[in-house]
mmCIF file of C-alpha atoms in Angstrom:
data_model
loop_
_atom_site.group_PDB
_atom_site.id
_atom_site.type_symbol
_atom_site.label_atom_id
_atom_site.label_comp_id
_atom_site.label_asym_id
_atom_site.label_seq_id
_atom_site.Cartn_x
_atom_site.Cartn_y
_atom_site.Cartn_z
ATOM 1 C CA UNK A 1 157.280 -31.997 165.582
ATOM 2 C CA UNK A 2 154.200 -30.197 165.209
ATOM 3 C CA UNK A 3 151.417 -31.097 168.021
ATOM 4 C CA UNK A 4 147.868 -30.104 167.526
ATOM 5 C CA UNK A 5 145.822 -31.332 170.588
ATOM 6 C CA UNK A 6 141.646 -31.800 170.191
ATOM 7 C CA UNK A 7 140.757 -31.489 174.252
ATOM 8 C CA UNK A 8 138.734 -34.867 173.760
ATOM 9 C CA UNK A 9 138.737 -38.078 172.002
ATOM 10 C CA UNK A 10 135.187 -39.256 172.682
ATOM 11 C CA UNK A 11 132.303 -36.691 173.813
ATOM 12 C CA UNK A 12 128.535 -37.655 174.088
ATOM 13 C CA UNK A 13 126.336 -34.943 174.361
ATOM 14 C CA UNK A 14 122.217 -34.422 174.129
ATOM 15 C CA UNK A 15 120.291 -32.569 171.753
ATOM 16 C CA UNK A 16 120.038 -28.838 172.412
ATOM 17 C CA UNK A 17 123.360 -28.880 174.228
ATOM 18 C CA UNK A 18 125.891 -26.349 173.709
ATOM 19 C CA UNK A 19 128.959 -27.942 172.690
ATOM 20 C CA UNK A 20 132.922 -26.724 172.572
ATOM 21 C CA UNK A 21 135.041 -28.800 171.069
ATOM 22 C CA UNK A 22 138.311 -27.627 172.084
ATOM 23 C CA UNK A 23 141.969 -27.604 169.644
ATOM 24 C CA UNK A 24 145.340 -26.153 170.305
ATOM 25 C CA UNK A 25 148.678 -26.151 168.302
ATOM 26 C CA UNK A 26 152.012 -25.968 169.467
ATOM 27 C CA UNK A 27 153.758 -24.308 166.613
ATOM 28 C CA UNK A 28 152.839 -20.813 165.617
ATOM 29 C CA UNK A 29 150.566 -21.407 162.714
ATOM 30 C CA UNK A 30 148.969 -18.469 161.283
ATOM 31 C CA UNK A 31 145.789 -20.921 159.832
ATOM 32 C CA UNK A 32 143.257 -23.244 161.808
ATOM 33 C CA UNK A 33 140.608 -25.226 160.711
ATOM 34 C CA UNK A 34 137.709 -27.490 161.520
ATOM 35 C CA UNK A 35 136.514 -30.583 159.719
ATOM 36 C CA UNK A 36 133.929 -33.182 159.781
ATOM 37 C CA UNK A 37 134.520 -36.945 158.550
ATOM 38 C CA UNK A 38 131.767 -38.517 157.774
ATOM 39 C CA UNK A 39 131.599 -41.945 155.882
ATOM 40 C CA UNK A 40 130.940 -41.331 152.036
ATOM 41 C CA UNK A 41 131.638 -37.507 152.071
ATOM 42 C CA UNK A 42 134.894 -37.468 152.933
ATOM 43 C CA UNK A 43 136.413 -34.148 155.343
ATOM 44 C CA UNK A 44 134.218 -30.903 154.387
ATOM 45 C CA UNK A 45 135.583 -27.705 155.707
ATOM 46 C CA UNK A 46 133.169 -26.357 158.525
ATOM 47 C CA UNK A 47 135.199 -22.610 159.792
ATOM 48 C CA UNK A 48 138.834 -21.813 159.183
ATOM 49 C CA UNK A 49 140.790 -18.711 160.591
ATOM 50 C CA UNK A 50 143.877 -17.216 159.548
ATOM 51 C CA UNK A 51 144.599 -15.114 162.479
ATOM 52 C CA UNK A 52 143.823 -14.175 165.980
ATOM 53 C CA UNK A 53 139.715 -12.945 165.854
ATOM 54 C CA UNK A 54 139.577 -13.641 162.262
ATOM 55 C CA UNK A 55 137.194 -16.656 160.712
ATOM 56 C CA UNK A 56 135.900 -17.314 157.482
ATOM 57 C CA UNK A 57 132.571 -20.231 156.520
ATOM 58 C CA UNK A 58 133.920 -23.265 155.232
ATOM 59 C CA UNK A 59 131.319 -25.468 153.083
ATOM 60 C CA UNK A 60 129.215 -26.224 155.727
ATOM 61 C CA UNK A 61 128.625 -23.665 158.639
ATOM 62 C CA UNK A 62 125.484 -24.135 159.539
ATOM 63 C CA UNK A 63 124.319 -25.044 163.622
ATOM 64 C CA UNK A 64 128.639 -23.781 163.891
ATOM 65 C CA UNK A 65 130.717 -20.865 165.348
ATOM 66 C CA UNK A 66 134.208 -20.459 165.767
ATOM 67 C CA UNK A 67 136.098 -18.428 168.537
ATOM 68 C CA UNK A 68 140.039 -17.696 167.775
ATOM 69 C CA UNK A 69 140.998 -15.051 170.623
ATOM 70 C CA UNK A 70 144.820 -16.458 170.990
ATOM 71 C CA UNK A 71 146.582 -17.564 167.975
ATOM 72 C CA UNK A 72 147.041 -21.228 169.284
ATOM 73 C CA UNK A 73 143.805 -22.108 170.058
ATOM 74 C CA UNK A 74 140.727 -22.686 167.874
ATOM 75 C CA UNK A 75 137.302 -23.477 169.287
ATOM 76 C CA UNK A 76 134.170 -25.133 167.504
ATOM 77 C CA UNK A 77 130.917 -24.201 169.146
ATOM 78 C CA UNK A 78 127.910 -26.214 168.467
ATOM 79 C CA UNK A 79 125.340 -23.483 169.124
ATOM 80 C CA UNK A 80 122.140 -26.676 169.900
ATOM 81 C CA UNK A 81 123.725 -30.121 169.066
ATOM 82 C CA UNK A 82 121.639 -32.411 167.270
ATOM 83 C CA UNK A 83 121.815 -35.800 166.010
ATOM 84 C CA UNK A 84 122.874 -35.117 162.389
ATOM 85 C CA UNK A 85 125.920 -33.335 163.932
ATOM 86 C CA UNK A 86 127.230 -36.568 165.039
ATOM 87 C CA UNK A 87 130.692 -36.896 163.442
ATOM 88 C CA UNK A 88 134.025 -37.357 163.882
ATOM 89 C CA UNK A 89 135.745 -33.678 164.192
ATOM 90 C CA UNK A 90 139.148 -32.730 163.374
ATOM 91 C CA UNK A 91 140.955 -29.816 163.793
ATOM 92 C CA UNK A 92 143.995 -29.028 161.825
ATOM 93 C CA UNK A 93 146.692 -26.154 161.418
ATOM 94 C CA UNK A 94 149.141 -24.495 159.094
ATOM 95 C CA UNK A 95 151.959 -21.883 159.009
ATOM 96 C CA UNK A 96 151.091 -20.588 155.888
ATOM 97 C CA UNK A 97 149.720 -20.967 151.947
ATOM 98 C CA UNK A 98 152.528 -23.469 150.748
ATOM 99 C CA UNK A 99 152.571 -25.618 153.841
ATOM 100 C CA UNK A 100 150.649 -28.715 154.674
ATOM 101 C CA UNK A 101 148.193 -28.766 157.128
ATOM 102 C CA UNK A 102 148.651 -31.167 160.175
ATOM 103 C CA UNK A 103 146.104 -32.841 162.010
ATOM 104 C CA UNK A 104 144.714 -33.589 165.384
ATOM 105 C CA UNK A 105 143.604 -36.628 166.572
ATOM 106 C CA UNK A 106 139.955 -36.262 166.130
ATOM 107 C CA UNK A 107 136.788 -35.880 168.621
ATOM 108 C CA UNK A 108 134.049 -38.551 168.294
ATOM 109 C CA UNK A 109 130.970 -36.757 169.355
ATOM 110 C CA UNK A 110 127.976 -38.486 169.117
ATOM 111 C CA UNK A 111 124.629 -36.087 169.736
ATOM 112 C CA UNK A 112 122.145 -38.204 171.571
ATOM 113 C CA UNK B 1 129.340 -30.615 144.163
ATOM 114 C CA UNK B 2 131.770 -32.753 144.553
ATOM 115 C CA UNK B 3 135.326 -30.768 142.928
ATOM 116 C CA UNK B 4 137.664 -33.057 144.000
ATOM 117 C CA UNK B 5 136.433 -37.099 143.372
ATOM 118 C CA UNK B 6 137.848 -40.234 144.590
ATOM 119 C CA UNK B 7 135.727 -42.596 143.101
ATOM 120 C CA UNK B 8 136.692 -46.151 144.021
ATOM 121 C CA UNK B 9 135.881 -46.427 147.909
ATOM 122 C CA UNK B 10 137.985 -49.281 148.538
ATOM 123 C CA UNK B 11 140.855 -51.170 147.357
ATOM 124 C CA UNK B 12 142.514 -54.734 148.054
ATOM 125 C CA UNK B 13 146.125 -55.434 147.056
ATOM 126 C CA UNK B 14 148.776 -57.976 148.083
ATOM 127 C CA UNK B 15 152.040 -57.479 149.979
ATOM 128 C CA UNK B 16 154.362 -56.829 147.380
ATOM 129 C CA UNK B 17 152.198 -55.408 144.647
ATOM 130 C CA UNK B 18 151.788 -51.909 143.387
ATOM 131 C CA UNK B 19 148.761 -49.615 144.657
ATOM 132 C CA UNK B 20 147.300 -47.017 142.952
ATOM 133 C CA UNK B 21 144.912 -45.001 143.989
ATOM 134 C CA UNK B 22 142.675 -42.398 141.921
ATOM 135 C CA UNK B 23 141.662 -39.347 142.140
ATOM 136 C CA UNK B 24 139.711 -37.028 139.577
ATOM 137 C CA UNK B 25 138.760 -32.836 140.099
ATOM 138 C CA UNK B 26 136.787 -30.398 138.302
ATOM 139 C CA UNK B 27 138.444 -27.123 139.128
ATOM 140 C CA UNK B 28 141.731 -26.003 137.262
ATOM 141 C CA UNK B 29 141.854 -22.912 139.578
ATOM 142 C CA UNK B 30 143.739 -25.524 141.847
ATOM 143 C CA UNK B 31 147.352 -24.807 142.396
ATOM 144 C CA UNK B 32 148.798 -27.642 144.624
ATOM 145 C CA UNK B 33 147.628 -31.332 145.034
ATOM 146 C CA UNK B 34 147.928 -33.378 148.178
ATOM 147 C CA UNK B 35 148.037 -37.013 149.906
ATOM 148 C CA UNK B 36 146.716 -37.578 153.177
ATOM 149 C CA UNK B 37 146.569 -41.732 154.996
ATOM 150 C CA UNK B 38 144.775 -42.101 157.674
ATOM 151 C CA UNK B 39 144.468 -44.797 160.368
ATOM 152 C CA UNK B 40 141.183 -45.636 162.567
ATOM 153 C CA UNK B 41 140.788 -43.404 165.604
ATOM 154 C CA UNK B 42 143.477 -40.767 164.386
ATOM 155 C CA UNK B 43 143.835 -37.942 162.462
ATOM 156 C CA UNK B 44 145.120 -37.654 158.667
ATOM 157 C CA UNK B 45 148.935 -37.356 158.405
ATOM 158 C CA UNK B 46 150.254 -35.626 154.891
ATOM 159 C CA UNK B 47 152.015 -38.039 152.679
ATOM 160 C CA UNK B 48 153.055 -36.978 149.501
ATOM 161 C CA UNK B 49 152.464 -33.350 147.608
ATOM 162 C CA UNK B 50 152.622 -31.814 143.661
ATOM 163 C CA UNK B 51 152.554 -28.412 142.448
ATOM 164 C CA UNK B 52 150.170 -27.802 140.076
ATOM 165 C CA UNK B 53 153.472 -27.191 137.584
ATOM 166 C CA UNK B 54 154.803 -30.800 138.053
ATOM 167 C CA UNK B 55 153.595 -33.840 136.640
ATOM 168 C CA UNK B 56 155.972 -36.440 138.850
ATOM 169 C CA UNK B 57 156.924 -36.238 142.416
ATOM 170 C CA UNK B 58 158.164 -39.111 144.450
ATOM 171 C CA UNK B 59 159.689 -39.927 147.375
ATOM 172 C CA UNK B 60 160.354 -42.983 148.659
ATOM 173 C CA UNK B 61 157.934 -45.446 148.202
ATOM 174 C CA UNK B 62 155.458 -43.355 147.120
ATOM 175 C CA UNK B 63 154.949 -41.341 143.785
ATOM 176 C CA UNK B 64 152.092 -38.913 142.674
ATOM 177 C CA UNK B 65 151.543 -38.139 139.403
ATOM 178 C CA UNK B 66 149.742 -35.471 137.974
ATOM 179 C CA UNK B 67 147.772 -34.990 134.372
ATOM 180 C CA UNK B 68 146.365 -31.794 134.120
ATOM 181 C CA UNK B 69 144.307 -32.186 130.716
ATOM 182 C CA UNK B 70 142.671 -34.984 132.229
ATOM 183 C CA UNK B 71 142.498 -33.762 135.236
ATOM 184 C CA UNK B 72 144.079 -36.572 137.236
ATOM 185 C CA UNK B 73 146.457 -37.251 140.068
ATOM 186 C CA UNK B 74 146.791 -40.627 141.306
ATOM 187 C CA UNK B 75 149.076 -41.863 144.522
ATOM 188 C CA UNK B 76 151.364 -45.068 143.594
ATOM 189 C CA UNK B 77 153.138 -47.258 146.657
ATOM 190 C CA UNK B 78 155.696 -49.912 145.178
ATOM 191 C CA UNK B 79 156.031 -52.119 147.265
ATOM 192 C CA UNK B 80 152.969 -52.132 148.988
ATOM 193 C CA UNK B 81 153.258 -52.813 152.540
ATOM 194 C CA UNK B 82 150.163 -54.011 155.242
ATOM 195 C CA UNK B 83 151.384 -51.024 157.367
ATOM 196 C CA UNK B 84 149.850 -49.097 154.594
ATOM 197 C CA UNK B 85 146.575 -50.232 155.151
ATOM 198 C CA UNK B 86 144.911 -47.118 155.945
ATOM 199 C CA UNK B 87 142.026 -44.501 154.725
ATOM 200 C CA UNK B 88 144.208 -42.252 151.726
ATOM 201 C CA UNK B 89 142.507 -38.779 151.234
ATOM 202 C CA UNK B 90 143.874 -36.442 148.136
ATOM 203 C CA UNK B 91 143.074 -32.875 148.077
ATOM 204 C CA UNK B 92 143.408 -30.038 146.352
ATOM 205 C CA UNK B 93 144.519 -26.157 146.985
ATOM 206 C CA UNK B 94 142.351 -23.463 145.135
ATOM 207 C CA UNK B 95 145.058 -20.987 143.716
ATOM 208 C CA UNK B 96 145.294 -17.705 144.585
ATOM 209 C CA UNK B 97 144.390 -18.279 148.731
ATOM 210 C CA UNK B 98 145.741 -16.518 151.552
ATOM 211 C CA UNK B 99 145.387 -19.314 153.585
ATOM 212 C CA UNK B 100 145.929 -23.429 153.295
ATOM 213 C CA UNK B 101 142.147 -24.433 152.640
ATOM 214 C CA UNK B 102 141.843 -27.536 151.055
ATOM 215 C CA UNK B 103 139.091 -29.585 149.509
ATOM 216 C CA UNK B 104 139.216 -33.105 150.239
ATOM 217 C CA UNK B 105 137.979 -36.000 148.313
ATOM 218 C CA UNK B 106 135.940 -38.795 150.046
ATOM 219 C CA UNK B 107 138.862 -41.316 150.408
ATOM 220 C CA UNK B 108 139.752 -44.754 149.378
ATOM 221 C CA UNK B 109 140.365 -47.370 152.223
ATOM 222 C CA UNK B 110 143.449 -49.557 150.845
ATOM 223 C CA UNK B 111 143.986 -53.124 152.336
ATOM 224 C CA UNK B 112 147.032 -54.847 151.887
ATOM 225 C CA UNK B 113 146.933 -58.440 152.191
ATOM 226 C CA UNK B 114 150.060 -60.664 153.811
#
């Protein structure tokens, strides 16, 4: 079975931090990607890669970067957290165009 | 803009029953529809997919059907089950992408009832 692994379930953080939020897969996907939930808007894509050093915006980058430097792990940076970046985050992967993507758990980060 | 709508954010059905949930997009350009469910406290899981060249695909309990000139896909479970009570996401594949971006709708939480 495919494993992707978010390094946290639950983070609280201040405003201004610096914030990783940490996601590795298990199976040799090519694509990565980071998501918010939010209630009402559904997931909106934040970054996405599709291989090692590359990225690519999703719908809403801003206050985000992204660092791929191996192929199985995908980091979202929160550059000066603040409170409208609480969210739930989820990171997902895929091998390729055709395939599904499959899902972390999630990180509950609430910016304080 | 919204390009892939869900537009009823909850639904209640009884054990037994059919659910179907909607879904509505704006975009022809996409080429491949999918079902996501999704539980409190975890990520999505994928449930159920259609090309973009099919109007039917089922499996199981679970059937999506697709209708291009409207613009439509909507998820069916017969018989609904209160292990399906859960958060359902569709979304949609833009054609012609290297990668697997999708665009997700807002979701529809589904309650079965015992």
């Amino acid at each position: 079975d495919v494993k992707v692994t978010q390094s946290s379930r639950y983070l609280v953080k201040r405003t201004g931090e610096k914030v990783f939020l940490e996601c590795v897969q298990d199976m040799d996907h090519e694509n990565m990607f980071w998501y918010r939930q939010d209630p009402g808007l559904g997931l909106r894509l934040i970054y996405f890669s599709y291989d090692v050093k590359m990225k690519e915006k999703g719908d809403i980058p801003e206050g985000y970067s992204v660092s791929r430097e191996k192929k199985e792990r995908f980091s979202l940076i929160l550059e000066s957290a603040s409170t409208n970046q609480t969210s739930m985050y989820l990171c997902a992967s895929s091998f390729g165009p055709i395939y599904e993507a499959f899902f972390g758990q999630g990180t509950r980060l609430t910016v304080v | 803009d919204q390009q892939v709508k869900q537009n009823s954010p909850s639904l209640s059905v009884q054990e037994g029953r059919i659910s179907i949930l909607n879904c509505d997009y704006t975009n022809s350009m996409f080429d491949y529809f999918l079902w996501y469910k999704k539980y409190p406290a975890e990520g999505p899981t994928f449930l159920i997919s259609i090309s973009s060249i099919k109007d039917k695909n089922e499996d199981g309990r679970f059937t999506v059907f697709l209708n291009k000139s409207a613009k439509h896909l909507s998820l069916h479970i017969v018989p609904s089950q209160p292990g399906d009570s859960a958060v359902y996401f569709c979304a949609a594949r833009p054609s012609g992408g290297a990668t697997n971006k999708l665009i997700f709708g807002t979701g529809t939480l589904l309650a079965v009832q015992p």
